[in-house]
Structures are given as C-alpha cells and as structure tokens.
C-alpha positions as semicolon CSV with decimal commas, in nm:
position;residue;x (nm);y (nm);z (nm)
1;X;0,637;-1,880;-3,746
2;X;0,611;-1,505;-3,782
3;X;0,501;-1,537;-4,145
4;X;0,214;-1,758;-4,034
5;X;0,112;-1,513;-3,763
6;X;0,119;-1,224;-4,010
7;X;-0,080;-1,424;-4,266
8;X;-0,356;-1,520;-4,024
9;X;-0,385;-1,161;-3,896
10;X;-0,397;-1,017;-4,250
11;X;-0,707;-0,803;-4,302
12;X;-0,767;-0,972;-4,638
13;X;-0,816;-1,305;-4,460
14;X;-1,021;-1,169;-4,169
15;X;-1,353;-1,248;-4,337
16;X;-1,237;-1,586;-4,470
17;X;-1,109;-1,750;-4,151
18;X;-1,337;-1,862;-3,871
19;X;-1,269;-1,740;-3,519
20;X;-1,208;-2,101;-3,417
21;X;-0,946;-2,160;-3,689
22;X;-0,778;-1,827;-3,617
23;X;-0,758;-1,911;-3,247
24;X;-0,618;-2,256;-3,328
25;X;-0,346;-2,109;-3,553
26;X;-0,254;-1,831;-3,311
27;X;-0,236;-2,079;-3,021
28;X;-0,005;-2,306;-3,222
29;X;0,212;-2,009;-3,327
30;X;0,234;-1,877;-2,970
31;X;0,319;-2,222;-2,832
32;X;0,591;-2,268;-3,093
33;X;0,731;-1,919;-3,036
34;X;0,746;-1,978;-2,660
35;X;0,923;-2,310;-2,716
36;X;1,175;-2,146;-2,951
37;X;1,244;-1,871;-2,696
38;X;1,296;-2,127;-2,419
39;X;1,503;-2,372;-2,626
40;X;1,746;-2,163;-2,826
41;X;2,017;-2,425;-2,777
42;X;1,802;-2,709;-2,911
43;X;1,927;-2,934;-3,188
44;X;1,830;-2,873;-3,550
45;X;1,616;-3,187;-3,549
46;X;1,410;-3,055;-3,257
47;X;1,338;-2,731;-3,444
48;X;1,240;-2,931;-3,752
49;X;1,001;-3,143;-3,543
50;X;0,838;-2,829;-3,403
51;X;0,809;-2,687;-3,755
52;X;0,639;-3,004;-3,881
53;X;0,399;-3,003;-3,586
54;X;0,310;-2,640;-3,652
55;X;0,265;-2,704;-4,025
56;X;0,035;-3,000;-3,950
57;X;-0,199;-2,762;-3,769
58;X;-0,166;-2,455;-3,989
59;X;-0,138;-2,580;-4,347
60;X;-0,486;-2,735;-4,373
61;X;-0,641;-2,412;-4,247
62;X;-0,440;-2,190;-4,482
63;X;-0,510;-2,420;-4,776
64;X;-0,884;-2,402;-4,705
65;X;-0,863;-2,023;-4,703
66;X;-0,712;-2,011;-5,047
67;X;-0,940;-2,279;-5,189
68;X;-0,649;-2,515;-5,243
69;X;-0,297;-2,416;-5,329
70;X;-0,224;-2,044;-5,320
71;X;-0,062;-1,933;-5,644
72;X;0,184;-1,715;-5,452
73;X;0,259;-1,973;-5,186
74;X;0,571;-2,178;-5,154
75;X;0,533;-2,556;-5,167
76;X;0,533;-2,553;-4,787
77;X;0,210;-2,356;-4,801
78;X;0,340;-2,032;-4,657
79;X;0,271;-1,731;-4,880
80;X;0,586;-1,539;-4,958
81;X;0,814;-1,810;-4,823
82;X;1,110;-1,933;-5,022
83;X;1,053;-2,246;-5,224
84;X;1,264;-2,559;-5,204
85;X;1,631;-2,548;-5,292
86;X;1,776;-2,697;-5,610
87;X;1,758;-3,071;-5,665
88;X;2,047;-3,275;-5,526
89;X;2,164;-3,361;-5,877
90;X;2,138;-3,003;-6,004
91;X;2,457;-2,864;-6,152
92;X;2,540;-2,557;-5,949
93;X;2,801;-2,296;-6,027
94;X;2,931;-2,139;-6,341
95;X;3,075;-2,334;-6,629
96;X;3,427;-2,217;-6,691
97;X;3,571;-2,263;-7,035
98;X;3,941;-2,277;-7,103
99;X;4,083;-1,942;-7,209
100;X;4,396;-1,914;-7,427
C-alpha cells in the first residue's frame, strides 16, 4: 500500500499520470489504509481480498505509465517489490554430502 502511494507521488511520474488517475489511486490507497487500521485483527484472507481489490484499481494505471511492464517491477506490478517465492517443487536448502 505504501509502495503504491510513494510510486504515484514520485516526481518522475508527476508528468505521466493524469490528475484523475492519481486521485483514483490515492483514494484507493487511502481507503485500503483506513480499512487496515480499523481491521488489524482481520483474517489473512480478508487482507488478501483487499490487496486484490487495490491491485485491480492500481495495476492498470501503473502499467499504462510504464508503457507496459516496468523492467524493475515485480510480477505484481509494484516497482521495487519482491517477486514471487520459489516454485512449490523447487529444491530448497543445502545439499549435504557424507563426510568421512
């Protein structure tokens, strides 16, 4: 949420985003932030639903700003955000060989 707010207020984007789009993003961010502050005991699924709703509003706008996918953006579309975790079948951890 805060990453989105910082991105939309970035001076580099000021000339690329319309006032209408900026207002739409900031309204969605503020609404989500207020909900998070009021519902700190909410279930994980509720937070995920709010995140998806926010992304549905914000991602198309941010993608239009960058002319498609931002090279520095995570797959979720948020610049600087962490990418997805390893695949479920990925072998994690060190390989330990037998030592004599």
